[in-house]
Tab-separated table of C-alpha atoms in Angstrom:
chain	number	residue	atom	x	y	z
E	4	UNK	CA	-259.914	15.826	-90.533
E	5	UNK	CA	-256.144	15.537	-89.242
E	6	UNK	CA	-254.171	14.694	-93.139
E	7	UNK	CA	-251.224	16.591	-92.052
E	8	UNK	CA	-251.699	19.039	-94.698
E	9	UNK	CA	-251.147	21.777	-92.439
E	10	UNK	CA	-254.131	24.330	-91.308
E	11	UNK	CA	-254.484	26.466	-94.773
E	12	UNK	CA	-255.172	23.001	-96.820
E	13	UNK	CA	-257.024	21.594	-93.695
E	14	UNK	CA	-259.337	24.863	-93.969
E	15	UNK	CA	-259.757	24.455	-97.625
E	16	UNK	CA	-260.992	20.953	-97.167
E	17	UNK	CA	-262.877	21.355	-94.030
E	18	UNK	CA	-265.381	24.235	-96.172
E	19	UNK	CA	-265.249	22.257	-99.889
E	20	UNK	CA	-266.752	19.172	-97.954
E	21	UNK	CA	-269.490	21.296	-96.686
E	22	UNK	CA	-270.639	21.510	-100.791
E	23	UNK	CA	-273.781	19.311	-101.589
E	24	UNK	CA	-272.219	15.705	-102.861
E	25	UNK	CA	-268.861	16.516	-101.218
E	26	UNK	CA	-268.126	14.429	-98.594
E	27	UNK	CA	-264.730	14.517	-96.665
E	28	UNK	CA	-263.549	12.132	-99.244
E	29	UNK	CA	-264.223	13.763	-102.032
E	30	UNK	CA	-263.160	17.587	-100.258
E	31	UNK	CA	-259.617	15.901	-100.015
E	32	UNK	CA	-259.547	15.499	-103.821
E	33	UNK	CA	-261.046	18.227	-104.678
E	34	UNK	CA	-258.362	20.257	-102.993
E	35	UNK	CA	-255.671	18.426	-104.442
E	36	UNK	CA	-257.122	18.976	-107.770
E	37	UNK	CA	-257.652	22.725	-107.315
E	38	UNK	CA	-253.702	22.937	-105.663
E	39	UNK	CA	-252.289	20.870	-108.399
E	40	UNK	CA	-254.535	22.751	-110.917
E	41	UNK	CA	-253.384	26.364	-109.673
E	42	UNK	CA	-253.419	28.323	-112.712
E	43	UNK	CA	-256.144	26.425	-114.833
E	44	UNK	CA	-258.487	25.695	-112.120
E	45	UNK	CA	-257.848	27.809	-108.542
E	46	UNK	CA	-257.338	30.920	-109.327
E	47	UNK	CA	-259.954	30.986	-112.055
E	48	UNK	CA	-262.485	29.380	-109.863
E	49	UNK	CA	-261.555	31.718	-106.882
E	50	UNK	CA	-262.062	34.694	-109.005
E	51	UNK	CA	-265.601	33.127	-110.391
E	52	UNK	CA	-266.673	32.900	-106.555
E	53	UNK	CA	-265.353	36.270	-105.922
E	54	UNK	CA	-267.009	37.920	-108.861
E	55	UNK	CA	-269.947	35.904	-107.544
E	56	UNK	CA	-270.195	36.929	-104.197
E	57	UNK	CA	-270.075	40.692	-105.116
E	58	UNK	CA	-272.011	40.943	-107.767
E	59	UNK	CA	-274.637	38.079	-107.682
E	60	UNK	CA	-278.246	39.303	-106.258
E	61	UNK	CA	-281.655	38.763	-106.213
E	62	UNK	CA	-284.040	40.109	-108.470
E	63	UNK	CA	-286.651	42.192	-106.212
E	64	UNK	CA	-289.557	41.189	-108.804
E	65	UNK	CA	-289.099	37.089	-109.209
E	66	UNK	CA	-286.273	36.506	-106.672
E	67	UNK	CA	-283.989	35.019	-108.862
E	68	UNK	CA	-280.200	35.075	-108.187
E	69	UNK	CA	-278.702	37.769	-110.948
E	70	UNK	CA	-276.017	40.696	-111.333
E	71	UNK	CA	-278.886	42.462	-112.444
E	72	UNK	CA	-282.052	43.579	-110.643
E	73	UNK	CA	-284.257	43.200	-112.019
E	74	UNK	CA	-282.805	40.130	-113.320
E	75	UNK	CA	-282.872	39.617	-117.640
E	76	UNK	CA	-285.882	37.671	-117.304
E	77	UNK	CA	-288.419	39.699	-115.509
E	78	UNK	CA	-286.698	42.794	-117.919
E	79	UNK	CA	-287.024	40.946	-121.237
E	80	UNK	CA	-290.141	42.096	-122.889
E	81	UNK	CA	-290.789	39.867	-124.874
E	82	UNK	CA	-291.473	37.113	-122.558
E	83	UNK	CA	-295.081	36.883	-121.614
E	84	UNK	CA	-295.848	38.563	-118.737
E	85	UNK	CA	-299.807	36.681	-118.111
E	86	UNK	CA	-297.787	33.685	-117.012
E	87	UNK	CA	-295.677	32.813	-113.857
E	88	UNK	CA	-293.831	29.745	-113.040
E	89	UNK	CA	-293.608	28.999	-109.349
E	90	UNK	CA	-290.705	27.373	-108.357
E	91	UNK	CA	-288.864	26.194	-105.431
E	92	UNK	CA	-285.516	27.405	-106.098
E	93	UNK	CA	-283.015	28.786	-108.913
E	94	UNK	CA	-282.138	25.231	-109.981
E	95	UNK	CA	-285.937	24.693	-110.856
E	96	UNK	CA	-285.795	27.606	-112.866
E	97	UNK	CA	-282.697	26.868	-114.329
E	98	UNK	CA	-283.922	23.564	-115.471
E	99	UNK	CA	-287.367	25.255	-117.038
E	100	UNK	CA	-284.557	27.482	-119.186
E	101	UNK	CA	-282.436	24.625	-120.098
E	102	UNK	CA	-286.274	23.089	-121.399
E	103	UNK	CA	-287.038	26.422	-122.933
E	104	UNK	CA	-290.467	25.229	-123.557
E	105	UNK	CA	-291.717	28.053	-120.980
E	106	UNK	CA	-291.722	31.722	-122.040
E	107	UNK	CA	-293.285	33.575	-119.267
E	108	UNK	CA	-292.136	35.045	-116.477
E	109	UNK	CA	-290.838	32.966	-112.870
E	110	UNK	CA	-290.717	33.453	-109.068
E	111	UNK	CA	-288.752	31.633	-106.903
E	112	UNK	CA	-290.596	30.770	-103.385
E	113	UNK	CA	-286.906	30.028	-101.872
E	114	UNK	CA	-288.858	26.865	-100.244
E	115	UNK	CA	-291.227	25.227	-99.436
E	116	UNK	CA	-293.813	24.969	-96.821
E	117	UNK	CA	-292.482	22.133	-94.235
E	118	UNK	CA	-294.158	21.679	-90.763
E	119	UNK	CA	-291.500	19.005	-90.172
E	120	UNK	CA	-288.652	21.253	-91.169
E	121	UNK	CA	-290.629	24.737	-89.481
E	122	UNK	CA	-291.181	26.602	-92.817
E	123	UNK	CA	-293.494	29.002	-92.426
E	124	UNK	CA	-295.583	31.209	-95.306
E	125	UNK	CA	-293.554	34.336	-94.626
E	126	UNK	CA	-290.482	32.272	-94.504
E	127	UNK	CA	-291.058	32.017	-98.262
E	128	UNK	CA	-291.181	34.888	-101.041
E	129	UNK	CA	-295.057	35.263	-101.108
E	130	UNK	CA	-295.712	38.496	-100.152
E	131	UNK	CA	-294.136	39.178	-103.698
E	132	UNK	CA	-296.220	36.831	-105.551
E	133	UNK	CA	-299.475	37.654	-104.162
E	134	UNK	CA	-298.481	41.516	-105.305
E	135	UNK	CA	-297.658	40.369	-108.774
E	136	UNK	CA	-300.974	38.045	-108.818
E	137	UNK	CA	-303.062	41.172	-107.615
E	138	UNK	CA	-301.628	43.324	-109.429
E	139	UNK	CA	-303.545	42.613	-112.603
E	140	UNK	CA	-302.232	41.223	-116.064
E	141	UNK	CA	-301.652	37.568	-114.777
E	142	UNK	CA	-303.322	35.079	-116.555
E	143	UNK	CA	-301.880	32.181	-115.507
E	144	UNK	CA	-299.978	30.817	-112.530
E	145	UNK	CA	-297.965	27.634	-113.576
E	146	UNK	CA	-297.102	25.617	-110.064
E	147	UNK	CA	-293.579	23.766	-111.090
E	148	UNK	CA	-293.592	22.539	-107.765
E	149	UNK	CA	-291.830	19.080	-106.612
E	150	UNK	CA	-294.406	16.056	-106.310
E	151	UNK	CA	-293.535	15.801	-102.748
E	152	UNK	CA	-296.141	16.660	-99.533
E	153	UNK	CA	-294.459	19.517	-99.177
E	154	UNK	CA	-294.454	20.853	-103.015
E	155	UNK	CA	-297.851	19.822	-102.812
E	156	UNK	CA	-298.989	21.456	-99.530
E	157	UNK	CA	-297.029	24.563	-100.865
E	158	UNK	CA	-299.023	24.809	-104.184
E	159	UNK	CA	-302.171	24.222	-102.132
E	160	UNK	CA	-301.786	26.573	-99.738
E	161	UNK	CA	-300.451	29.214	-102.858
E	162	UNK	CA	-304.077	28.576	-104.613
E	163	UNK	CA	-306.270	28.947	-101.967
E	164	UNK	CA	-304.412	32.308	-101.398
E	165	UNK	CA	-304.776	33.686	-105.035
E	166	UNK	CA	-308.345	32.697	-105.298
E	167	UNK	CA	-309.805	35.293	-103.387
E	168	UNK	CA	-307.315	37.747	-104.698
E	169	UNK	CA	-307.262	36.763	-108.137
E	170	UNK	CA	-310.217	34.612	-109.566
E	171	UNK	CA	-309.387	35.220	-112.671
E	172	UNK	CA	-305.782	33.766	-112.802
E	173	UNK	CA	-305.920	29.870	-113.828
E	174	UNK	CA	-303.718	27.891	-112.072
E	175	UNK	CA	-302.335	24.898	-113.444
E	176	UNK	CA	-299.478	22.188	-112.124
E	177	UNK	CA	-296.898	20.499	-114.036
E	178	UNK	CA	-298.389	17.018	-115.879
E	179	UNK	CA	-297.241	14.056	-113.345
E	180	UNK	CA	-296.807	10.464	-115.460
E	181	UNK	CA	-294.717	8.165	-116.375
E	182	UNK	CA	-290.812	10.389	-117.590
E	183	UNK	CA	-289.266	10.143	-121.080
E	184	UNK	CA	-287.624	7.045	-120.887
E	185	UNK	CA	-289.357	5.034	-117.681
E	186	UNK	CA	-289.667	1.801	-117.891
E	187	UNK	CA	-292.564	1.027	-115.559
E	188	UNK	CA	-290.434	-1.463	-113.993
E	189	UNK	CA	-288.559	0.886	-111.926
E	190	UNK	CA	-290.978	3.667	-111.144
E	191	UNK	CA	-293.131	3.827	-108.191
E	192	UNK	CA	-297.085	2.733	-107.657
E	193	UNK	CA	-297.914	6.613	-107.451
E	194	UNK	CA	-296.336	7.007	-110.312
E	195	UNK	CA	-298.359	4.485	-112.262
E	196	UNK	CA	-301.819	4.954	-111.109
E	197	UNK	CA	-301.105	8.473	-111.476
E	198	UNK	CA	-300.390	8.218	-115.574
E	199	UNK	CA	-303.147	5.138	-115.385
E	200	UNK	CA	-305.713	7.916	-114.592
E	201	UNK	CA	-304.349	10.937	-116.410
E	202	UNK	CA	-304.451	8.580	-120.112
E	203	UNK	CA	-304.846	9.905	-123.112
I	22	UNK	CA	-274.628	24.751	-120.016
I	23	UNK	CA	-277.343	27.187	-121.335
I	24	UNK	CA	-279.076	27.646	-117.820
I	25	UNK	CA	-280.536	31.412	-118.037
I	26	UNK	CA	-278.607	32.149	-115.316
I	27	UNK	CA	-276.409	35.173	-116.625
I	28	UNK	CA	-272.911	34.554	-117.856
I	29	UNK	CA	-271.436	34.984	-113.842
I	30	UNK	CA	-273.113	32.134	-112.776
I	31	UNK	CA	-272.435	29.852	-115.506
I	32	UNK	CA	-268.858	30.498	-115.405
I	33	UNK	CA	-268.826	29.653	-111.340
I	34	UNK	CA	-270.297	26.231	-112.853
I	35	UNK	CA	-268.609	25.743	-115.415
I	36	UNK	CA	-265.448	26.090	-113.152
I	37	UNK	CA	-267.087	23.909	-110.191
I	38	UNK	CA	-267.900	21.079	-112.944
I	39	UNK	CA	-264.065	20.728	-113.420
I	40	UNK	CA	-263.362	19.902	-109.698
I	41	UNK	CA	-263.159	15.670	-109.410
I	42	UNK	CA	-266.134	13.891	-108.738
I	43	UNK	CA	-268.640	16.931	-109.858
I	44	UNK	CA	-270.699	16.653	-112.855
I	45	UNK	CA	-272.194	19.522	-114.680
I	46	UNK	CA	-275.770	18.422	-112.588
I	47	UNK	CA	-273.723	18.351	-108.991
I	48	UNK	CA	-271.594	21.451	-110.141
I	49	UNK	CA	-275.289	23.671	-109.988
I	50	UNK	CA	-276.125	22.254	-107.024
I	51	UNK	CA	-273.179	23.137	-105.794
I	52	UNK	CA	-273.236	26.989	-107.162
I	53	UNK	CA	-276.784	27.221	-106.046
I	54	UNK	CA	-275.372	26.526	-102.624
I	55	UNK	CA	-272.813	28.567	-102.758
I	56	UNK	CA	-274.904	31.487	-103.464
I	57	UNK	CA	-277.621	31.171	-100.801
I	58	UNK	CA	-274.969	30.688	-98.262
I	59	UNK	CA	-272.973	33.799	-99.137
I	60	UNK	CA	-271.514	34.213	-95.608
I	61	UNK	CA	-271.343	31.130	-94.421
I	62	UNK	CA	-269.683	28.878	-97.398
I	63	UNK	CA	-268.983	31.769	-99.928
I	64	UNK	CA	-266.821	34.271	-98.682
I	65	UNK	CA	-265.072	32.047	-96.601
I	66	UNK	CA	-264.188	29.366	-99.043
I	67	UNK	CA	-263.038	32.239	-101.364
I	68	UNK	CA	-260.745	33.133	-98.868
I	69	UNK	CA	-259.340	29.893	-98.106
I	70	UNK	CA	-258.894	29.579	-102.182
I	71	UNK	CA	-257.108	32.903	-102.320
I	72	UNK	CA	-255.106	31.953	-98.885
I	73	UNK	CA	-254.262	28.496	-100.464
I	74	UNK	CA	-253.427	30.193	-104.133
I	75	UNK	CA	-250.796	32.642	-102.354
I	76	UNK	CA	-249.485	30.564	-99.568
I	77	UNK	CA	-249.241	27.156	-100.653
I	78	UNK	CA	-246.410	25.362	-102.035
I	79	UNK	CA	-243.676	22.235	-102.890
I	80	UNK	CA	-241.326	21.574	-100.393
I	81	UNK	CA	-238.109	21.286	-101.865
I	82	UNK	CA	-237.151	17.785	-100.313
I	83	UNK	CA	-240.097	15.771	-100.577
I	84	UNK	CA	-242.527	17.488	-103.094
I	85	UNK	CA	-245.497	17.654	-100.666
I	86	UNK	CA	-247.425	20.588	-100.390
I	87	UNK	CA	-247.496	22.837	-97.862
I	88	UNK	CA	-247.268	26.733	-96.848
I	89	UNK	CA	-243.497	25.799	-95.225
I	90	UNK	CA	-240.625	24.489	-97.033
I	91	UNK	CA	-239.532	22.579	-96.272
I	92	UNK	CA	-243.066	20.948	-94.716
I	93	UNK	CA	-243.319	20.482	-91.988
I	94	UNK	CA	-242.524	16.604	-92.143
I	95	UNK	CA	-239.329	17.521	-93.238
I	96	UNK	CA	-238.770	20.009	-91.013
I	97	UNK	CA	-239.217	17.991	-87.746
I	98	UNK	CA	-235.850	16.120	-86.229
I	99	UNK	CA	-238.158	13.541	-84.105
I	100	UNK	CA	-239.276	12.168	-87.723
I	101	UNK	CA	-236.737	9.219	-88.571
I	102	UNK	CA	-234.898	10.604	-92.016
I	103	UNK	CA	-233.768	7.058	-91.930
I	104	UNK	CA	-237.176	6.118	-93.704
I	105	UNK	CA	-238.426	7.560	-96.522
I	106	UNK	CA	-242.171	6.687	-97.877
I	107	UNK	CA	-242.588	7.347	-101.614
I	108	UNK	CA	-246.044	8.158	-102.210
I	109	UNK	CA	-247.833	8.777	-105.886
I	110	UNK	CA	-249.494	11.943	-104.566
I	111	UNK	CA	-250.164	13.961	-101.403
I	112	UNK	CA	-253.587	12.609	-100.603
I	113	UNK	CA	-251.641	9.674	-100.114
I	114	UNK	CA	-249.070	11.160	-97.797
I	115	UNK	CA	-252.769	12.632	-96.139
I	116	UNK	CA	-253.737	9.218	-95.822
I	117	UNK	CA	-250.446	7.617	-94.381
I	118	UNK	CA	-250.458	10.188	-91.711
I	119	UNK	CA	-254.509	10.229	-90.826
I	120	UNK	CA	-253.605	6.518	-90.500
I	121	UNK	CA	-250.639	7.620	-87.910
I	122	UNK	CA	-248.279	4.397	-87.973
I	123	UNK	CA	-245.503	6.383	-90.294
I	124	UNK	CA	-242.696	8.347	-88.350
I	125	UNK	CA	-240.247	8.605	-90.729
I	126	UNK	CA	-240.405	11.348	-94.047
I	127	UNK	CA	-242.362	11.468	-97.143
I	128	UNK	CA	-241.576	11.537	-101.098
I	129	UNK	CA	-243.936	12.741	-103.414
I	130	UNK	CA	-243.612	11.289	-106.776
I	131	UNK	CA	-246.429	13.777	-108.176
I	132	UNK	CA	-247.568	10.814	-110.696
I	133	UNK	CA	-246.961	7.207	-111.413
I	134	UNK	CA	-244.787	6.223	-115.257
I	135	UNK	CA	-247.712	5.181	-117.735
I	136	UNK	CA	-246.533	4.244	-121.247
I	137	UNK	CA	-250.413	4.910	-121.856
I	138	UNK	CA	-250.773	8.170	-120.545
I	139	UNK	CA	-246.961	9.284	-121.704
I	140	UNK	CA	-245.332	9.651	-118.098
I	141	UNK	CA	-241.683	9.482	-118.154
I	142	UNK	CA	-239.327	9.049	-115.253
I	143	UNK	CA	-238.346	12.817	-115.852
I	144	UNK	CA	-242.160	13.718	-115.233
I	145	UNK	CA	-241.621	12.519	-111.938
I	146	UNK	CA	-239.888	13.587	-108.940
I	147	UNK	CA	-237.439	11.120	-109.162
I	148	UNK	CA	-233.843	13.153	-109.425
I	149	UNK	CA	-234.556	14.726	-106.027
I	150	UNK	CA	-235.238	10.777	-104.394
I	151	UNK	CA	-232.023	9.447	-105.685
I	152	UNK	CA	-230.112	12.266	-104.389
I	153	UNK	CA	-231.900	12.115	-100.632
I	154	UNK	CA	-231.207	8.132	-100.971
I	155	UNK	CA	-227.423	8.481	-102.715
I	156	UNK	CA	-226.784	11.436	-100.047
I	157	UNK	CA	-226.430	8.509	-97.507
I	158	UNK	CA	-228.384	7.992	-93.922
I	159	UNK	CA	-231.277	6.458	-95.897
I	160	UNK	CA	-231.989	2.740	-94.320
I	161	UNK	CA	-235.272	2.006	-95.651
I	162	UNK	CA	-237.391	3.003	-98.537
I	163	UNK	CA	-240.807	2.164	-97.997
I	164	UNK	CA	-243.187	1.802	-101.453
I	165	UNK	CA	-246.632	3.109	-100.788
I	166	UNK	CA	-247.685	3.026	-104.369
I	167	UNK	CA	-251.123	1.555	-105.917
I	168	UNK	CA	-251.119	-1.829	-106.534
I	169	UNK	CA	-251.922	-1.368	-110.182
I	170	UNK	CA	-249.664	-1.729	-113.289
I	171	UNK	CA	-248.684	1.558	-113.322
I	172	UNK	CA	-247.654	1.434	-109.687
I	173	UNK	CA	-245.729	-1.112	-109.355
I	174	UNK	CA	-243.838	-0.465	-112.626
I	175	UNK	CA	-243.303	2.858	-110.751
I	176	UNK	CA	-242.066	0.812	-107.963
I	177	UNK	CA	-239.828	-1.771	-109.579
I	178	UNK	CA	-238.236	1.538	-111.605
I	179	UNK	CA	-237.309	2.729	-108.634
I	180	UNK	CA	-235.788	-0.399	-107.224
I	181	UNK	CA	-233.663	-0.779	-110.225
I	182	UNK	CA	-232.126	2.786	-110.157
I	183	UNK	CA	-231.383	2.563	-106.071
I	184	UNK	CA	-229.744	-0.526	-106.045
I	185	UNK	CA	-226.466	0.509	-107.819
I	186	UNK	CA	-226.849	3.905	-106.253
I	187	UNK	CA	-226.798	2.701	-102.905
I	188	UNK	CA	-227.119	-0.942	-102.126
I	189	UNK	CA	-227.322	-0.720	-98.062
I	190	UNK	CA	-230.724	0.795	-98.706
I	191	UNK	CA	-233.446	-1.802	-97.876
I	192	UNK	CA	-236.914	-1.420	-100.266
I	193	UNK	CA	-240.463	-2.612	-98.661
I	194	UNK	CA	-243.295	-2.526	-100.267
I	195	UNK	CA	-247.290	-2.534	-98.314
I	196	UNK	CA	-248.227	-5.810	-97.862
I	197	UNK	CA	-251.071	-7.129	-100.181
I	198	UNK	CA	-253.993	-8.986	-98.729
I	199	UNK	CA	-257.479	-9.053	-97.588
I	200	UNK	CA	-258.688	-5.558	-96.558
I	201	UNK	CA	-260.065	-5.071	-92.665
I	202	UNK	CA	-263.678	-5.711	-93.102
I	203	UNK	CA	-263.411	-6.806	-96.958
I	204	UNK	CA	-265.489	-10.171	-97.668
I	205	UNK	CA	-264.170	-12.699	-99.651
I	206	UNK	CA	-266.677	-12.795	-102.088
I	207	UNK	CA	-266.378	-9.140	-103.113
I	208	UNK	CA	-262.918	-9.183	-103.650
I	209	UNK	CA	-261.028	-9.817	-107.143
I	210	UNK	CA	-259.551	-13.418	-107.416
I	211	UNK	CA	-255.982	-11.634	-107.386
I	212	UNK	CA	-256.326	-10.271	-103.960
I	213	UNK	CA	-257.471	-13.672	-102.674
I	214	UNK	CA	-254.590	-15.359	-104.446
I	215	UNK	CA	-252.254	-13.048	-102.996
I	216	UNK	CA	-253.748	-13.009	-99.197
I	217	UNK	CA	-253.600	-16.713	-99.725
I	218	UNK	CA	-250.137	-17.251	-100.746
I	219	UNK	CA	-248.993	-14.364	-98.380
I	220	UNK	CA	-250.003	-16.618	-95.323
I	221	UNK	CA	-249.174	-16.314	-91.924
């Protein structure tokens, strides 16, 4: 990426374009916003990330990124503690909270099973889960999994675990159908038959 | 941006949602990847920040930025000061010298005039181009500004104020026309009228 910005603004670039949804396009603006922005945007932001990178862990019960450990959800006792949510990743999670229709507990696999991709079951966090799950006092294991092969295969492969472990925890999956707002036009066959079948 | 994520996280994207081209959606994916790759895209993109917060800098002559001043560009004697391309901003300097066919120096407006948005000449960095063009050696002033209102008012503003100020100094501007690769059809009728009219 030669600009002739010199190698400190070249650097800065070089790592902002390695962001999701940053190309190198879009690196080279965002640095000349953050360089123009100094003192409303840079500095704050580069104190956010350093605050971040000390301070930010993850919770040894669900696995979710937090200062604290364990993190305010999995210490809050008033959320329901019979229910899980199994998710992929923080931004799952964060998007359940955002909802705040859910008010159990979570845990964050940090993946997915991929044969393609060589994710393994102990590449995952399920050593954790299946602890929790044995444990006693879950009622209810809610997969929020993506309706992918591989969200699919992972909440497969996460039931036939519990079973024998755990045949008293229900576990359910997230309703698939048509989303708020679809117009049938635009979504795919799946999508349809799926909601066709699951009427109500 | 309620997102259960403690107040740390939220502030990183809060912060990241400011940067051009990020949303509040692309600004979590963003933080989410920032935290899982501590090492690798954390740490050092903090540092580059900090680096780029302490080191980085206007040069005096031409406005661009740059941990030197004067940049480098303004620095070097095998750069013709004879020519002098005024640019709005420095990812337009960037782009002029990724393209490579530039070897004379740079000016950095910092913004174009904009009745709309309230830019006045004295917004700009317009003092310190009069006195590199009235300070004589200046043969050519080449006008790499966007061809949009704003830009060439910009540019015609400029002509008017050189021309009593020193006459000898010849003003250019890029040539309009048909893009490499751009098809007709896509393009606005005023590029086509242009290309058309500008003939050869």
């Amino acid at each position: 990426m030669a600009s002739g910005a010199g190698p400190e603004i070249e650097r800065l670039m070089a790592l902002l374009s390695k962001l999701p949804g940053l190309g190198p396009r879009s690196a080279r603006r965002a640095a000349l916003a953050l360089l123009k922005k100094r003192e409303q945007l840079l500095i704050p932001l580069t104190a956010a990330m350093q605050d971040a990178a000390e301070r930010v862990t993850s919770c040894h019960i669900c696995g979710a990124l937090s200062t604290r450990d364990p993190c305010a959800t999995c210490a809050d006792p008033t959320r329901d503690a019979a229910m899980i949510c199994v998710v992929e990743e923080d931004s799952a999670l964060w998007a359940m909270e955002r909802v705040g229709a859910f008010s159990g507990r979570y845990h964050v696999l940090g993946g997915l099973l991929s044969a393609l991709d060589g994710v393994r079951p102990e590449d995952l966090r399920l050593s954790g889960l299946m602890q929790r799950v044995s444990s006693g006092g879950v009622e209810e294991l809610v997969m929020a999994l993506p309706a992918t092969v591989e969200g699919q295969t992972t909440a497969h492969y996460i039931a036939d675990r519990v079973k024998p472990l755990a045949p008293e925890v229900t576990i359910t999956h997230l309703a698939r159908g048509v989303p708020v707002g679809g117009e049938l036009d635009w979504l795919d066959d799946g999508t349809i038959a799926h909601a066709f079948k699951s009427r109500r």
